[in-house]
Amino acid sequence: GENVEQHPSTLSVQEGDSAVIKCTYSDSASNYFPWYKQELGKRPQLIIDIRSNVGEKKDQRIAVTLNKTAKHFSLHITETQPEDSAVYFCAAKIASSNTGKLIFGQGTTLQVKP
Amino acid sequence: NAGVTQTPKFQVLKTGQSMTLQCAQDMNHEYMSWYRQDPGMGLRLIHYSVGAGITDQGEVPNGYNVSRSTTEDFPLRLLSAAPSQTSVYFCASSPPDGIYGYTFGSGTRLTVV
């Protein structure tokens, strides 16, 4: 069935360093790839997304890249700050049945050390 | 707009009890989904719906039922609660063309003892 793999499961960086989280997906028909940030005890919040007709998208300190051939996409956070500490989830929309079904990766716990 | 509203926020059930988790959205979103979140396992899709009267199973549907009688509401029913259903449950919705990310509710923390 559809599957999204996310790595690493935990990531610790020093404030100011960059962080990269990678995901792979199994269904080549997927056409939409959002990233969510979840702070402790709160709901997941959409932070950036990318569609299959775009290779890269940036929004201030965060960027997402997509390689459709390899079926993987990545989240890049530059100049990390302590408030970036959270759990990050990637997801892929399985477009083959046009149902809007969104499958998530297992999550990455990012710790930014001051 | 209230967005996606889930009730209750916390619930403790005894094994074998049944209950319904409520979810309502006021954004006229066609797509709605239920996820459960367990440590180290991310968000797993339980059931989803593309519109009133249409539902389908996700990755982990066993032990749960859903219905979608209106666009606004998408309740999740636990038929006979088991300790394995202890989790945080999130309801989410998105616009009808499905090419947008979901907006999540605040979650329901369920403990089955």
XYZ file of N, CA and C in Angstrom:
681
model
N 0.825 -1.201 0.000
C 0.000 0.000 0.000
C 0.855 1.245 0.000
N 0.218 2.391 0.087
C 0.962 3.665 0.098
C 1.817 3.754 1.353
N 2.986 4.313 1.210
C 3.900 4.407 2.337
C 4.769 5.650 2.209
N 5.003 6.306 3.335
C 5.914 7.451 3.391
C 6.919 7.180 4.501
N 8.183 7.157 4.132
C 9.258 6.937 5.096
C 9.976 8.246 5.381
N 10.258 8.503 6.649
C 10.857 9.773 7.051
C 12.105 9.507 7.889
N 13.180 10.272 7.599
C 14.438 10.121 8.345
C 15.098 11.488 8.516
N 15.809 11.701 9.619
C 15.951 10.782 10.758
C 14.760 10.877 11.699
N 14.694 10.040 12.690
C 13.607 10.114 13.657
C 13.893 11.195 14.706
N 15.157 11.452 14.976
C 15.542 12.553 15.864
C 16.721 13.285 15.248
N 16.778 14.582 15.509
C 17.823 15.423 14.951
C 18.140 16.529 15.946
N 19.405 16.645 16.310
C 19.823 17.675 17.241
C 20.858 18.556 16.566
N 20.640 19.862 16.580
C 21.558 20.802 15.945
C 21.815 21.972 16.884
N 22.905 22.671 16.634
C 23.195 23.893 17.370
C 22.451 25.060 16.725
N 22.045 25.972 17.550
C 21.391 27.175 17.047
C 22.247 27.808 15.962
N 21.606 28.154 14.855
C 22.310 28.761 13.734
C 22.712 27.778 12.653
N 22.766 26.491 12.999
C 23.078 25.471 11.998
C 21.855 25.191 11.140
N 22.077 24.407 10.082
C 20.976 23.979 9.218
C 20.488 22.591 9.622
N 19.241 22.306 9.315
C 18.654 20.990 9.569
C 17.994 20.499 8.292
N 18.165 19.211 8.025
C 17.559 18.610 6.828
C 16.824 17.338 7.228
N 15.591 17.233 6.795
C 14.770 16.051 7.043
C 14.340 15.491 5.682
N 14.456 14.177 5.545
C 14.197 13.567 4.244
C 13.035 12.581 4.297
N 12.272 12.533 3.217
C 11.152 11.596 3.111
C 11.144 10.941 1.746
N 10.723 9.690 1.706
C 10.497 9.000 0.449
C 9.061 8.498 0.418
N 8.505 8.408 -0.776
C 7.133 7.940 -0.906
C 7.082 6.810 -1.915
N 6.027 6.021 -1.831
C 5.985 4.813 -2.659
C 5.117 4.964 -3.903
N 4.071 5.796 -3.839
C 3.135 5.893 -4.957
C 3.582 6.994 -5.920
N 3.979 6.618 -7.121
C 4.477 7.592 -8.086
C 3.385 8.553 -8.555
N 2.124 8.252 -8.255
C 1.026 9.144 -8.629
C 0.847 10.297 -7.643
N 1.555 10.285 -6.532
C 1.446 11.370 -5.548
C 1.811 12.687 -6.197
N 1.050 13.738 -5.870
C 1.303 15.017 -6.535
C 1.335 16.211 -5.585
N 1.240 15.958 -4.288
C 1.229 17.062 -3.329
C 1.926 16.612 -2.061
N 2.862 17.476 -1.563
C 3.720 17.054 -0.460
C 3.818 18.185 0.570
N 3.004 18.112 1.619
C 3.066 19.143 2.664
C 3.983 18.734 3.802
N 4.428 19.734 4.543
C 5.203 19.526 5.766
C 4.465 20.198 6.921
N 4.421 19.490 8.044
C 3.744 19.991 9.225
C 4.723 20.089 10.382
N 4.475 21.078 11.231
C 5.238 21.252 12.460
C 4.278 21.067 13.636
N 4.693 20.256 14.600
C 3.841 20.028 15.761
C 4.627 20.320 17.027
N 4.215 21.334 17.745
C 4.817 21.643 19.037
C 4.161 20.778 20.104
N 4.840 20.611 21.203
C 4.415 19.699 22.252
C 2.997 20.009 22.717
N 2.134 19.004 22.647
C 0.770 19.153 23.126
C -0.161 19.913 22.206
N 0.313 20.233 20.993
C -0.511 21.031 20.085
C -0.824 20.252 18.807
N -1.645 20.842 17.981
C -2.025 20.202 16.727
C -0.960 20.416 15.668
N -0.865 19.551 14.673
C 0.055 19.784 13.548
C -0.380 21.025 12.764
N 0.632 21.814 12.371
C 0.364 23.033 11.598
C 1.151 22.969 10.300
N 0.488 23.278 9.200
C 1.139 23.287 7.893
C 2.163 24.419 7.835
N 3.409 24.098 7.447
C 4.432 25.137 7.369
C 4.879 25.415 5.943
N 4.833 24.421 5.081
C 5.208 24.606 3.685
C 4.730 23.399 2.907
N 4.488 23.585 1.635
C 4.086 22.456 0.788
C 4.674 22.638 -0.605
N 4.673 21.544 -1.355
C 5.193 21.596 -2.715
C 4.350 20.681 -3.586
N 4.147 21.091 -4.818
C 3.389 20.299 -5.759
C 4.321 19.648 -6.769
N 3.823 18.637 -7.448
C 4.699 17.781 -8.247
C 5.275 18.484 -9.459
N 4.734 19.633 -9.842
C 5.259 20.344 -11.007
C 6.338 21.362 -10.629
N 6.750 21.336 -9.354
C 7.757 22.275 -8.848
C 8.880 21.489 -8.208
N 10.142 21.906 -8.413
C 11.261 21.185 -7.839
C 11.715 21.709 -6.490
N 11.453 23.008 -6.250
C 11.906 23.608 -5.001
C 10.996 24.783 -4.649
N 10.812 24.985 -3.352
C 10.005 26.098 -2.869
C 10.618 26.621 -1.582
N 10.688 27.940 -1.452
C 11.283 28.547 -0.266
C 10.299 29.491 0.416
N 10.417 29.569 1.731
C 9.647 30.522 2.499
C 10.518 30.947 3.675
N 11.185 32.035 3.510
C 12.108 32.572 4.516
C 13.183 31.539 4.852
N 13.196 31.006 6.060
C 14.283 30.090 6.447
C 13.983 28.632 6.114
N 12.838 28.352 5.600
C 12.530 26.962 5.276
C 12.386 26.785 3.772
N 12.755 25.603 3.312
C 12.646 25.274 1.897
C 12.338 23.797 1.777
N 11.690 23.441 0.698
C 11.411 22.046 0.416
C 11.852 21.761 -1.022
N 12.477 20.601 -1.207
C 12.888 20.163 -2.534
C 12.200 18.847 -2.852
N 11.953 18.611 -4.124
C 11.260 17.410 -4.569
C 12.011 16.788 -5.734
N 12.262 15.501 -5.635
C 12.855 14.732 -6.734
C 11.866 13.639 -7.094
N 11.071 13.887 -8.118
C 10.016 12.922 -8.482
C 10.587 11.619 -9.023
N 11.719 11.714 -9.706
C 12.322 10.509 -10.273
C 12.697 9.532 -9.162
N 13.317 10.083 -8.127
C 13.745 9.256 -7.004
C 12.636 9.078 -5.981
N 11.546 9.771 -6.110
C 10.414 9.734 -5.185
C 10.845 10.111 -3.784
N 11.561 11.218 -3.676
C 11.851 11.720 -2.345
C 11.800 13.240 -2.305
N 11.535 13.757 -1.114
C 11.460 15.187 -0.896
C 12.044 15.509 0.470
N 12.526 16.718 0.605
C 13.272 17.082 1.809
C 12.859 18.458 2.314
N 12.968 18.617 3.626
C 12.737 19.902 4.280
C 14.083 20.439 4.752
N 14.353 21.690 4.434
C 15.600 22.323 4.830
C 15.268 23.535 5.690
N 15.858 23.585 6.877
C 15.687 24.746 7.749
C 17.058 25.358 7.961
N 17.210 26.609 7.587
C 18.494 27.290 7.769
C 18.431 28.206 8.993
N 19.619 28.526 9.494
C 19.735 29.428 10.654
C 18.746 29.047 11.754
N 18.817 27.806 12.171
C 17.846 27.293 13.138
C 17.850 28.103 14.436
N 16.663 28.179 15.033
C 16.456 28.899 16.280
C 15.792 27.967 17.285
N 15.919 28.228 18.569
C 15.306 27.339 19.574
C 13.812 27.122 19.335
N 13.124 28.113 18.817
C 11.681 27.955 18.577
C 11.372 27.027 17.401
N 12.401 26.600 16.668
C 12.197 25.593 15.623
C 12.093 24.197 16.225
N 12.420 24.049 17.490
C 12.342 22.744 18.154
C 10.890 22.268 18.163
N 10.670 21.093 17.588
C 9.312 20.544 17.439
C 9.423 19.197 16.739
N 8.270 18.577 16.529
C 8.217 17.382 15.687
C 7.740 17.807 14.302
N 8.446 17.349 13.288
C 8.112 17.692 11.913
C 7.643 16.431 11.180
N 6.550 16.589 10.449
C 5.987 15.478 9.677
C 5.941 15.839 8.202
N 6.368 14.899 7.376
C 6.123 15.038 5.952
C 4.868 14.232 5.606
N 4.307 14.509 4.463
C 3.121 13.777 4.025
C 3.058 13.786 2.513
N 2.325 12.837 1.981
C 2.131 12.756 0.538
C 0.664 12.489 0.253
N 0.169 13.207 -0.729
C -1.217 12.982 -1.141
C -1.211 11.948 -2.240
N -1.977 10.898 -2.015
C -2.058 9.839 -2.999
C -3.109 10.246 -4.017
N -2.663 10.667 -5.175
C -3.576 11.264 -6.136
C -4.246 10.255 -7.040
N -3.844 8.998 -6.975
C -4.325 8.047 -7.974
C -5.830 7.889 -7.947
N -6.430 7.987 -6.755
C -7.877 7.826 -6.681
C -8.570 9.151 -6.437
N -7.824 10.254 -6.452
C -8.375 11.598 -6.284
C -9.263 11.696 -5.049
N -8.796 11.129 -3.957
C -9.601 11.124 -2.744
C -9.146 12.150 -1.721
N -7.994 12.769 -1.929
C -7.496 13.678 -0.916
C -6.884 12.953 0.265
N -6.665 11.651 0.142
C -6.097 10.883 1.252
C -4.650 11.292 1.458
N -4.317 11.711 2.662
C -2.986 12.217 2.993
C -2.305 11.226 3.924
N -1.143 10.705 3.500
C -0.399 9.736 4.291
C 0.837 10.414 4.858
N 1.087 10.200 6.155
C 2.169 10.875 6.854
C 3.373 9.967 7.089
N 4.527 10.591 7.174
C 5.712 9.915 7.657
C 5.665 9.795 9.174
N 6.694 9.148 9.737
C 6.674 8.819 11.154
C 7.060 9.995 12.050
N 7.588 11.059 11.465
C 7.934 12.235 12.238
C 9.405 12.319 12.595
N 9.902 13.548 12.709
C 11.279 13.823 13.128
C 11.241 14.820 14.275
N 11.827 14.436 15.395
C 11.917 15.343 16.527
C 13.187 16.167 16.383
N 13.021 17.459 16.168
C 14.151 18.374 15.996
C 14.382 19.131 17.295
N 15.619 19.064 17.759
C 16.024 19.821 18.944
C 17.092 20.817 18.529
N 16.840 22.085 18.792
C 17.814 23.130 18.501
C 18.393 23.610 19.823
N 19.671 23.393 19.990
C 20.341 23.745 21.252
C 20.840 25.180 21.202
N 20.524 25.953 22.236
C 20.961 27.372 22.236
C 22.482 27.493 22.353
N -14.592 32.236 11.687
C -14.622 30.780 11.537
C -13.951 30.097 12.719
N -14.582 29.041 13.212
C -13.989 28.284 14.310
C -12.960 27.299 13.789
N -13.010 26.958 12.493
C -12.083 25.987 11.935
C -12.588 24.575 12.160
N -11.726 23.714 12.681
C -12.092 22.333 12.974
C -12.218 22.190 14.493
N -13.387 21.781 14.937
C -13.660 21.675 16.366
C -13.840 20.221 16.761
N -13.078 19.787 17.730
C -13.177 18.412 18.228
C -13.633 18.420 19.681
N -14.506 17.487 19.995
C -14.912 17.271 21.382
C -15.054 15.781 21.658
N -14.745 15.327 22.882
C -14.145 16.100 23.974
C -12.641 16.252 23.768
N -11.993 17.001 24.633
C -10.531 17.140 24.571
C -9.838 15.986 25.277
N -10.457 15.473 26.312
C -9.909 14.351 27.072
C -11.050 13.366 27.362
N -10.707 12.080 27.394
C -11.709 11.068 27.706
C -11.021 9.835 28.253
N -11.584 9.269 29.314
C -11.130 7.995 29.847
C -12.277 7.003 29.704
N -11.985 5.868 29.109
C -12.992 4.829 28.904
C -12.535 3.540 29.556
N -13.505 2.722 29.911
C -13.180 1.371 30.355
C -13.220 0.444 29.159
N -12.431 -0.597 29.208
C -12.421 -1.589 28.137
C -13.833 -2.085 27.881
N -14.201 -2.099 26.598
C -15.523 -2.576 26.216
C -16.557 -1.485 26.044
N -16.309 -0.299 26.591
C -17.254 0.799 26.418
C -17.191 1.333 24.992
N -18.266 1.978 24.589
C -18.291 2.627 23.284
C -18.426 4.134 23.482
N -17.984 4.873 22.491
C -18.152 6.316 22.551
C -17.965 6.904 21.158
N -18.367 8.151 21.015
C -18.228 8.868 19.757
C -17.392 10.120 19.974
N -16.354 10.259 19.155
C -15.579 11.490 19.121
C -16.195 12.402 18.071
N -16.454 13.629 18.470
C -17.122 14.553 17.560
C -16.117 15.427 16.821
N -16.454 15.726 15.570
C -15.640 16.624 14.761
C -16.567 17.453 13.883
N -16.370 18.749 13.899
C -17.166 19.639 13.063
C -16.266 20.711 12.475
N -16.540 21.083 11.212
C -15.794 22.177 10.583
C -16.774 23.133 9.918
N -16.403 24.403 9.917
C -17.290 25.432 9.367
C -16.657 26.119 8.168
N -15.774 25.423 7.467
C -15.070 26.002 6.330
C -15.595 25.463 4.998
N -16.665 24.712 5.041
C -17.260 24.105 3.847
C -16.262 23.188 3.128
N -15.421 22.519 3.918
C -14.463 21.583 3.342
C -15.140 20.264 3.012
N -14.856 19.753 1.809
C -15.444 18.469 1.417
C -14.690 17.293 2.043
N -13.368 17.428 2.103
C -12.567 16.301 2.574
C -12.382 16.397 4.081
N -12.615 15.268 4.771
C -12.370 15.178 6.199
C -11.742 13.831 6.513
N -10.907 13.826 7.544
C -10.183 12.608 7.906
C -10.026 12.503 9.411
N -9.847 11.283 9.869
C -9.485 11.010 11.251
C -8.124 10.328 11.273
N -7.247 10.838 12.153
C -5.932 10.264 12.365
C -5.772 9.917 13.849
N -4.948 8.922 14.100
C -4.517 8.689 15.465
C -3.010 8.887 15.533
N -2.553 9.404 16.663
C -1.135 9.676 16.824
C -0.608 8.937 18.035
N 0.357 8.082 17.796
C 1.008 7.317 18.844
C 2.502 7.607 18.801
N 3.169 7.562 19.938
C 4.615 7.885 19.972
C 5.409 7.038 18.986
N 6.232 7.696 18.172
C 7.099 7.002 17.234
C 6.421 6.462 15.998
N 5.091 6.675 15.885
C 4.373 6.103 14.740
C 3.713 7.155 13.874
N 3.946 8.392 14.171
C 3.400 9.447 13.331
C 1.888 9.538 13.403
N 1.319 10.014 12.332
C -0.134 10.178 12.216
C -0.639 9.100 11.270
N -1.472 8.235 11.781
C -1.988 7.147 10.951
C -3.458 7.379 10.639
N -3.791 7.206 9.381
C -5.128 7.496 8.896
C -6.095 6.376 9.281
N -7.199 6.750 9.920
C -8.194 5.769 10.357
C -9.289 5.638 9.305
N -10.004 6.714 9.046
C -11.045 6.780 8.029
C -11.008 8.163 7.408
N -11.546 8.256 6.193
C -11.636 9.555 5.572
C -12.905 9.643 4.730
N -13.221 10.870 4.334
C -14.455 11.111 3.585
C -14.218 12.214 2.562
N -14.750 12.031 1.365
C -14.617 13.044 0.319
C -15.881 13.879 0.173
N -16.881 13.604 0.993
C -18.106 14.394 0.947
C -19.215 13.691 1.700
N -20.314 14.394 1.877
C -21.444 13.825 2.610
C -21.886 12.515 1.966
N -22.054 11.507 2.800
C -22.510 10.213 2.344
C -21.425 9.289 1.830
N -20.163 9.758 1.794
C -19.063 8.964 1.236
C -17.950 8.840 2.267
N -17.630 7.596 2.640
C -16.521 7.374 3.555
C -15.692 6.200 3.049
N -14.455 6.126 3.528
C -13.588 5.017 3.139
C -12.568 4.764 4.247
N -12.003 3.564 4.208
C -11.057 3.169 5.243
C -9.668 3.702 4.949
N -8.941 3.991 6.023
C -7.555 4.384 5.914
C -6.630 3.227 6.261
N -5.528 3.537 6.932
C -4.501 2.538 7.250
C -4.885 1.645 8.431
N -5.609 2.202 9.412
C -5.902 1.467 10.649
C -7.381 1.589 11.009
N -8.298 1.035 10.217
C -9.733 1.255 10.443
C -10.389 0.334 11.469
N -9.716 -0.766 11.823
C -10.369 -1.767 12.667
C -10.717 -1.205 14.039
N -11.965 -1.438 14.446
C -12.433 -0.985 15.747
C -13.081 0.385 15.721
N -13.149 0.990 14.540
C -13.713 2.338 14.401
C -14.751 2.372 13.278
N -15.791 3.172 13.500
C -16.770 3.429 12.452
C -16.926 4.928 12.251
N -17.270 5.320 11.039
C -17.551 6.721 10.757
C -18.802 6.832 9.913
N -19.350 8.029 9.894
C -20.449 8.359 8.993
C -20.303 9.828 8.630
N -20.883 10.212 7.509
C -20.805 11.609 7.070
C -22.174 12.003 6.506
N -23.051 12.372 7.406
C -24.403 12.726 6.986
C -24.488 14.176 6.514
N -23.565 15.024 6.956
C -23.528 16.417 6.521
C -22.098 16.783 6.132
N -21.945 17.877 5.414
C -20.601 18.345 5.067
C -19.824 18.748 6.317
N -20.534 19.260 7.327
C -19.860 19.845 8.487
C -19.341 18.830 9.489
N -20.016 17.693 9.628
C -19.735 16.785 10.747
C -19.163 15.450 10.290
N -18.228 14.946 11.062
C -17.601 13.656 10.730
C -17.246 12.957 12.046
N -18.223 12.330 12.700
C -17.965 11.674 13.989
C -17.250 10.342 13.827
N -16.441 10.020 14.827
C -15.706 8.749 14.869
C -16.224 7.940 16.044
N -16.671 6.735 15.757
C -17.225 5.879 16.813
C -16.292 4.742 17.146
N -16.036 4.587 18.443
C -15.325 3.418 18.927
C -16.369 2.422 19.384
N -16.369 1.251 18.802
C -17.439 0.297 19.018
C -17.316 -0.410 20.363
N -16.121 -0.866 20.695
C -15.846 -1.565 21.956
C -14.398 -1.245 22.301
N -14.202 -0.246 23.131
C -12.868 0.283 23.364
C -11.907 -0.767 23.911
N -10.662 -0.693 23.418
C -9.586 -1.574 23.870
C -8.389 -0.719 24.274
N -7.551 -1.219 25.194
C -6.368 -0.440 25.593
C -5.496 -0.025 24.415
N -5.483 -0.818 23.339
C -4.679 -0.483 22.158
C -5.200 0.771 21.449
N -6.392 1.219 21.806
C -6.936 2.428 21.206
C -6.613 3.685 22.015
N -5.846 3.519 23.072
C -5.330 4.673 23.795
C -4.423 5.454 22.856
N -4.753 6.719 22.639
C -4.044 7.498 21.634
C -4.548 8.933 21.663
N -3.926 9.761 20.851
C -4.452 11.098 20.583
C -5.073 11.057 19.194
N -6.320 11.503 19.115
C -7.049 11.460 17.864
C -7.210 12.871 17.301
N -6.876 13.002 16.023
C -7.019 14.284 15.350
C -7.996 14.145 14.182
N -8.880 15.105 14.102
C -9.742 15.258 12.945
C -9.141 16.358 12.079
N -9.283 16.240 10.767
C -8.729 17.232 9.863
C -9.633 17.394 8.650
N -9.563 18.558 8.026
C -10.379 18.790 6.835
C -9.586 19.584 5.810
N -10.034 19.506 4.556
C -9.384 20.275 3.496
C -10.390 20.636 2.425
N -10.054 21.644 1.596
C -10.955 22.034 0.509
C -11.204 20.887 -0.463
N -12.221 21.024 -1.289
C -12.696 19.898 -2.091
C -11.749 19.379 -3.149
N -10.842 20.203 -3.677
C -10.038 19.641 -4.754
C -8.890 18.799 -4.240
N -8.710 18.755 -2.939
C -7.764 17.838 -2.325
C -6.304 18.167 -2.530
N -6.008 19.272 -3.171
C -4.612 19.568 -3.461
C -4.011 20.461 -2.392
N -4.723 20.649 -1.307
C -4.240 21.456 -0.218
C -4.046 20.594 1.021
N -3.207 21.069 1.906
C -2.996 20.370 3.159
C -4.221 20.438 4.043
N -4.282 19.525 4.945
C -5.376 19.478 5.892
C -5.179 20.474 7.020
N -6.311 20.994 7.519
C -6.356 21.792 8.745
C -6.790 20.874 9.866
N -6.023 20.860 10.933
C -6.288 19.931 12.018
C -7.084 20.564 13.147
N -7.894 19.725 13.803
C -8.510 20.108 15.059
C -7.495 20.008 16.183
N -7.920 20.354 17.383
C -6.995 20.410 18.528
C -6.742 19.055 19.165
N -7.468 18.047 18.746
C -7.196 16.693 19.210
C -8.024 16.254 20.398
N -8.175 14.933 20.523
C -8.821 14.301 21.674
C -7.851 13.279 22.240
N -7.524 13.437 23.506
C -6.637 12.462 24.158
C -7.502 11.411 24.836
N -7.431 10.188 24.327
C -8.262 9.092 24.818
C -7.411 8.062 25.541
N -7.854 7.704 26.732
C -7.205 6.643 27.497
C -8.223 5.544 27.752
N -7.847 4.319 27.411
C -8.718 3.165 27.659
C -8.053 2.300 28.734
N -8.788 2.118 29.829
C -8.206 1.359 30.953
C -8.895 0.004 31.105
